[in-house]
PDB file of C-alpha atoms and ligand atoms in Angstrom:
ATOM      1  CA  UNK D 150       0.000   0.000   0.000  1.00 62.00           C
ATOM      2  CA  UNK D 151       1.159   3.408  -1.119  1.00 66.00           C
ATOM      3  CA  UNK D 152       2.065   5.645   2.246  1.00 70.00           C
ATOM      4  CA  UNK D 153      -0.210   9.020   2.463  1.00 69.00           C
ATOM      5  CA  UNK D 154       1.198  11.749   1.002  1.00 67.00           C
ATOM      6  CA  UNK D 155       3.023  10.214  -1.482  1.00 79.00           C
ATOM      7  CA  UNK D 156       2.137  10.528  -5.737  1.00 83.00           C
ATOM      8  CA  UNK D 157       0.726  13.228  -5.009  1.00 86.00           C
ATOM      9  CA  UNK D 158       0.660  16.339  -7.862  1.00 90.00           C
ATOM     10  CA  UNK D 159       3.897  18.522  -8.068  1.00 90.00           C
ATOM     11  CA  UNK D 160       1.692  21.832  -7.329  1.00 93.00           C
ATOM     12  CA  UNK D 161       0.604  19.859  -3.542  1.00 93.00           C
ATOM     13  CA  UNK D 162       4.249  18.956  -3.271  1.00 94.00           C
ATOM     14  CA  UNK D 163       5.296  22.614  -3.534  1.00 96.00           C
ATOM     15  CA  UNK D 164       2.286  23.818  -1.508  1.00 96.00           C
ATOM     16  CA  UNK D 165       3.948  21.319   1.738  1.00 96.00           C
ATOM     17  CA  UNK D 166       7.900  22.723   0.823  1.00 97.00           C
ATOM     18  CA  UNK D 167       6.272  25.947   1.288  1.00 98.00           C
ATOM     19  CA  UNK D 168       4.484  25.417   4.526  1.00 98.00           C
ATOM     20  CA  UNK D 169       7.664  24.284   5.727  1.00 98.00           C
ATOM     21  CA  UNK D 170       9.156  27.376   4.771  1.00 98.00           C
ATOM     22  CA  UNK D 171       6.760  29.339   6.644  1.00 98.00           C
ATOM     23  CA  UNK D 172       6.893  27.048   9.956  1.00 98.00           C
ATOM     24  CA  UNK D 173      10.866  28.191   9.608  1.00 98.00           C
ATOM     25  CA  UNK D 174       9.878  31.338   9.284  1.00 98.00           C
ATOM     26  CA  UNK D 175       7.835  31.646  12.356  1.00 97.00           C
ATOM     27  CA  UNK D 176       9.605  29.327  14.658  1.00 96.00           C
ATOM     28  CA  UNK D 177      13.020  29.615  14.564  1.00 97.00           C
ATOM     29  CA  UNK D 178      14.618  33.635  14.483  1.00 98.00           C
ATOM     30  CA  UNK D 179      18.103  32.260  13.067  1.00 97.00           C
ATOM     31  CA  UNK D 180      15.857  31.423   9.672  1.00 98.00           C
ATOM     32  CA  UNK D 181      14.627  35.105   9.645  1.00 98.00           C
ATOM     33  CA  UNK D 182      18.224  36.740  10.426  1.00 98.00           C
ATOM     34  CA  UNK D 183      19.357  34.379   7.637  1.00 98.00           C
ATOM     35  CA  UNK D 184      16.584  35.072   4.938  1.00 98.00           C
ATOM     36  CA  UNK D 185      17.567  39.165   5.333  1.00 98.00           C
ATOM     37  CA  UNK D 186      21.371  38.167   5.344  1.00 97.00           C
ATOM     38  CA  UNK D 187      20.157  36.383   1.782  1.00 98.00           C
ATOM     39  CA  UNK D 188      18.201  39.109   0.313  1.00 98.00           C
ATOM     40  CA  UNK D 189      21.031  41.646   1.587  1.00 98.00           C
ATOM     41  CA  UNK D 190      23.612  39.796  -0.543  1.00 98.00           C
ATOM     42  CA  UNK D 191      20.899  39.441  -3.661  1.00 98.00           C
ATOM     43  CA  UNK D 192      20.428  43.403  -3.431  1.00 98.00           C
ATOM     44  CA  UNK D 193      24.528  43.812  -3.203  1.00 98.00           C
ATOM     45  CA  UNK D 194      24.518  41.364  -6.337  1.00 98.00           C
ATOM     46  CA  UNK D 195      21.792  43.705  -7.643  1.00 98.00           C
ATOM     47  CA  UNK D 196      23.918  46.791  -7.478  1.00 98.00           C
ATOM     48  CA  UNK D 197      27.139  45.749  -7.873  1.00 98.00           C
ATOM     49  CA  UNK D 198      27.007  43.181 -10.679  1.00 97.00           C
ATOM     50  CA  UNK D 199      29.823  41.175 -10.206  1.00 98.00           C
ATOM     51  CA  UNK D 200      29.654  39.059 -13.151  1.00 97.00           C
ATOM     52  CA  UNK D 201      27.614  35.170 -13.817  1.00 98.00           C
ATOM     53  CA  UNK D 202      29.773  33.234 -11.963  1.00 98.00           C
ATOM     54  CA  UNK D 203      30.380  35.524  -8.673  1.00 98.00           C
ATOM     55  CA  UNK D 204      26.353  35.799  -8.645  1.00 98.00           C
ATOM     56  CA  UNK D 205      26.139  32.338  -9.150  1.00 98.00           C
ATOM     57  CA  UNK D 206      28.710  31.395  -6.325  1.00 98.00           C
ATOM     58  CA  UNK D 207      26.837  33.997  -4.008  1.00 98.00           C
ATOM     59  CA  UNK D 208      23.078  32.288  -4.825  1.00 98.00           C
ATOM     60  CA  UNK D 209      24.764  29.209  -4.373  1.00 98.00           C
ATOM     61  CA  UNK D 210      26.271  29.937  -0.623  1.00 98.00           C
ATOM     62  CA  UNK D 211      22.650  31.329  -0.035  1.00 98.00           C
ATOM     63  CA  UNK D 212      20.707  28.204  -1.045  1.00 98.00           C
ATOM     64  CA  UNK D 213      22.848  26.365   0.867  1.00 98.00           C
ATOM     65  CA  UNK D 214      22.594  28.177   4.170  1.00 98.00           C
ATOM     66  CA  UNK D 215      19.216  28.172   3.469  1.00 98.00           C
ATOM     67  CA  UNK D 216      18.504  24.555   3.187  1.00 98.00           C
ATOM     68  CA  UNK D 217      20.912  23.634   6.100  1.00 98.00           C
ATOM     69  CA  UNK D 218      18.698  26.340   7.959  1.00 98.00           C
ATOM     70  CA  UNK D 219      15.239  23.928   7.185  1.00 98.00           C
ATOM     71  CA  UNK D 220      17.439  20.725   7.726  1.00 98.00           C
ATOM     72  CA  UNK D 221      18.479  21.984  11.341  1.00 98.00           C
ATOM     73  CA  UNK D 222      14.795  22.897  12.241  1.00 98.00           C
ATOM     74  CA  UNK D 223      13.051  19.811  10.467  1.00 98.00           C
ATOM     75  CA  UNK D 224      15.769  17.643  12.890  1.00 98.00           C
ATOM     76  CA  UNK D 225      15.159  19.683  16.225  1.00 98.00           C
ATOM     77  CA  UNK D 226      11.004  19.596  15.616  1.00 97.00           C
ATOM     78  CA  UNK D 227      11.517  15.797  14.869  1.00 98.00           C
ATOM     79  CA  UNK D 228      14.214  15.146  18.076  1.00 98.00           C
ATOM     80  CA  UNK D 229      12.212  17.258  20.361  1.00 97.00           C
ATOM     81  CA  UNK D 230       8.675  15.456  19.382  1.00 98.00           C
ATOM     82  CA  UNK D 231      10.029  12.347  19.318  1.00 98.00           C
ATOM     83  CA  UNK D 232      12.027  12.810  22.516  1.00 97.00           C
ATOM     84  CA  UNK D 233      11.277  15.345  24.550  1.00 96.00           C
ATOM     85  CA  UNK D 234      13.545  14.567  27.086  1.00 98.00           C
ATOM     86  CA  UNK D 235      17.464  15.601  27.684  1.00 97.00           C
ATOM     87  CA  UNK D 236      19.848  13.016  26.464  1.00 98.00           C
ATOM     88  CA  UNK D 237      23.095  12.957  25.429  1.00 98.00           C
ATOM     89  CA  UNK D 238      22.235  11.881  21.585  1.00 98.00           C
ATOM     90  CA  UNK D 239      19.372  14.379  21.132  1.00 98.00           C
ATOM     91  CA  UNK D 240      22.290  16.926  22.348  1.00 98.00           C
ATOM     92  CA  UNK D 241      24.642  15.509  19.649  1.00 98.00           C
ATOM     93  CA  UNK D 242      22.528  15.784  17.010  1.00 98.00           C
ATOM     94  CA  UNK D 243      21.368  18.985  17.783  1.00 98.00           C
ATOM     95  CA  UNK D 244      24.942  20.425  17.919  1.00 98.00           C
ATOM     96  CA  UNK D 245      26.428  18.866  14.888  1.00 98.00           C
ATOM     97  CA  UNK D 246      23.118  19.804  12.762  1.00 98.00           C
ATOM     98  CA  UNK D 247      23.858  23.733  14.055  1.00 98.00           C
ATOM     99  CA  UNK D 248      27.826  23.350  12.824  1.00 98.00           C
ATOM    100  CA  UNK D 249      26.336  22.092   9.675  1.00 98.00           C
ATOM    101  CA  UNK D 250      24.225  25.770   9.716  1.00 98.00           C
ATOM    102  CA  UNK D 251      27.460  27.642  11.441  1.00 98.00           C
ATOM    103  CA  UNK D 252      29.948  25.913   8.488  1.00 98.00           C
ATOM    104  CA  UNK D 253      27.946  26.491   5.667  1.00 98.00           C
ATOM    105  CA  UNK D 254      27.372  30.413   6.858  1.00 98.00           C
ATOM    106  CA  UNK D 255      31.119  31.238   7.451  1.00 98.00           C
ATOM    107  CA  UNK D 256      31.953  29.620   4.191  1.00 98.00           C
ATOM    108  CA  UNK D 257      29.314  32.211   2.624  1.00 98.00           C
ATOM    109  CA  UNK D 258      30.917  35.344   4.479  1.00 98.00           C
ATOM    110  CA  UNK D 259      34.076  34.058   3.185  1.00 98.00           C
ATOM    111  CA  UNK D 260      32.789  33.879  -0.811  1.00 98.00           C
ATOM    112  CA  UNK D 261      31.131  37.217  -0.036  1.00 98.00           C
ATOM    113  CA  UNK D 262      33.994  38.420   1.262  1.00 98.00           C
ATOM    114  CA  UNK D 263      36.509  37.326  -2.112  1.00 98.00           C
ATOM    115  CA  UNK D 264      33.462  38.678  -4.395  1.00 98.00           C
ATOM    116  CA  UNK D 265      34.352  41.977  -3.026  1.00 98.00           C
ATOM    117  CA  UNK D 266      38.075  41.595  -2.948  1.00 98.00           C
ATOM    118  CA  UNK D 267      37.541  40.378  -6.646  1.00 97.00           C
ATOM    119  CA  UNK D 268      35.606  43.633  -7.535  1.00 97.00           C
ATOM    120  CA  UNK D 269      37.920  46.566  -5.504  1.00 97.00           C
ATOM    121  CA  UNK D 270      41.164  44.452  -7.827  1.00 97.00           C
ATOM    122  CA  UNK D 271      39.390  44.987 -10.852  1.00 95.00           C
ATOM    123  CA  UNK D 272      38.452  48.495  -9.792  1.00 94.00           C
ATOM    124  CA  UNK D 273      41.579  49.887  -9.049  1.00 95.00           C
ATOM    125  CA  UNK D 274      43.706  48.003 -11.341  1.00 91.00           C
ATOM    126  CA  UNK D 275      41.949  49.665 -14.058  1.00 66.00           C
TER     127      UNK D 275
HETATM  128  N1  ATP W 386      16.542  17.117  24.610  1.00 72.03           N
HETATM  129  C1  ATP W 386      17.790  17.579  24.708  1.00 72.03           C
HETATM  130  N2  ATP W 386      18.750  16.817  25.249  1.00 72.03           N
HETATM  131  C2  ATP W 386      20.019  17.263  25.350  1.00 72.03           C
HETATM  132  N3  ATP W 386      20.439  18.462  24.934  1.00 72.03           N
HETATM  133  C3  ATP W 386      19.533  19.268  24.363  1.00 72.03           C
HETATM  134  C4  ATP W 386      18.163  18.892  24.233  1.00 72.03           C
HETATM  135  N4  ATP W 386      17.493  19.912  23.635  1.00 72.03           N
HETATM  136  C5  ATP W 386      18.399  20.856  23.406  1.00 72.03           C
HETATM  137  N5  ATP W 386      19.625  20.497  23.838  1.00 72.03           N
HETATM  138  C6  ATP W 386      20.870  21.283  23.772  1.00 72.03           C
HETATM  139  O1  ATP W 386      20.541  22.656  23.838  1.00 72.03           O
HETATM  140  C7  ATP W 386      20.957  23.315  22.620  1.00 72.03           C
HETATM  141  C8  ATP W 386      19.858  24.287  22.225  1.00 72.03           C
HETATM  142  O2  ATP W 386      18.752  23.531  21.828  1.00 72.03           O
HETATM  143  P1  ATP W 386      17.507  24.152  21.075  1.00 72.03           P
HETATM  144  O3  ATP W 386      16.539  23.067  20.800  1.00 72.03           O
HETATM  145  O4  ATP W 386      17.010  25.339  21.828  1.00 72.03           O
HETATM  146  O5  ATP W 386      18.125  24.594  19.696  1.00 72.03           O
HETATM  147  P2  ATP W 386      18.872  25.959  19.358  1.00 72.03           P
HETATM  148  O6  ATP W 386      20.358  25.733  19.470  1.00 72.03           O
HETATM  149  O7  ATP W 386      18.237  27.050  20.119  1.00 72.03           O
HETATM  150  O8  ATP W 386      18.605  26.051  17.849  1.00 72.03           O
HETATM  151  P3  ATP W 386      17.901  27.226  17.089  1.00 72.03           P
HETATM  152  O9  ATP W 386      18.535  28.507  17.555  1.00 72.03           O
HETATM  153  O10 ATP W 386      18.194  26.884  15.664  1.00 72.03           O
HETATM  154  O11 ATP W 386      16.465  27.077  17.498  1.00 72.03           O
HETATM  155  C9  ATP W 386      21.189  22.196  21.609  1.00 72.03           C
HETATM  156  O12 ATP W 386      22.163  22.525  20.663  1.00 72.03           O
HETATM  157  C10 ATP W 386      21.637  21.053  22.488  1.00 72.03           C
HETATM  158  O13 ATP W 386      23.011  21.181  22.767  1.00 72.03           O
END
């Protein structure tokens, strides 16, 4: 027997990806500081231009932060319905799903970062 849920139209699909978004959105404020971080960078991208591949890098970094973001809060909903009490794996896999998050953002500062390094060489080398 086919579980619930599952066949179902893409347009449902993308209805329940977007109802997780919003759950992010409302329960966890790290998802909100990072979804202004991301449209911060896309209005830098916006007026500075940087070229395909330095966009693409950037949108990149984003979507990944992004997805970590959902992964982290999918995990702790799931750990902390599943088991509400403190123990040492819940703590584990807690922590090593927010490095995931923490990893993923400092890479991004870092790409950020060499964008604009890129840009002020090509500026004042010309
Ligand atoms: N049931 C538990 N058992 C053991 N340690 C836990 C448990 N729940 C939370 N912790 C510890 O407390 C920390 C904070 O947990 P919490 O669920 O509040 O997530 P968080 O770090 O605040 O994440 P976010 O800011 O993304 O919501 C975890 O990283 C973990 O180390």
């Amino acid at each position: 027997m086919r579980p619930p849920g599952k066949g179902l139209p893409f347009s449902r699909r993308v209805r329940f990806a977007w109802a997780g978004v919003r759950d992010a959105w409302r329960l966890e404020a790290s998802f909100r500081s990072q979804c202004l971080a991301a449209l911060a960078a896309l209005f830098a991208l916006a007026v500075l231009r940087p070229g395909w591949l330095w966009s693409a890098i950037v949108v990149v970094m984003i979507a990944l932060v992004l997805a970590a973001e959902l992964i982290n809060t999918a995990l702790e909903a799931a750990l902390d319905g599943l088991h509400p009490e403190h123990a040492r794996f819940v703590q584990v896999a807690k922590d090593c799903a927010a490095a995931a998050v923490l990893v993923l953002s400092g890479a991004s500062v870092v790409a950020f970062a060499c964008m604009l390094a890129d840009l002020y060489g090509q500026a004042t080398a010309g």
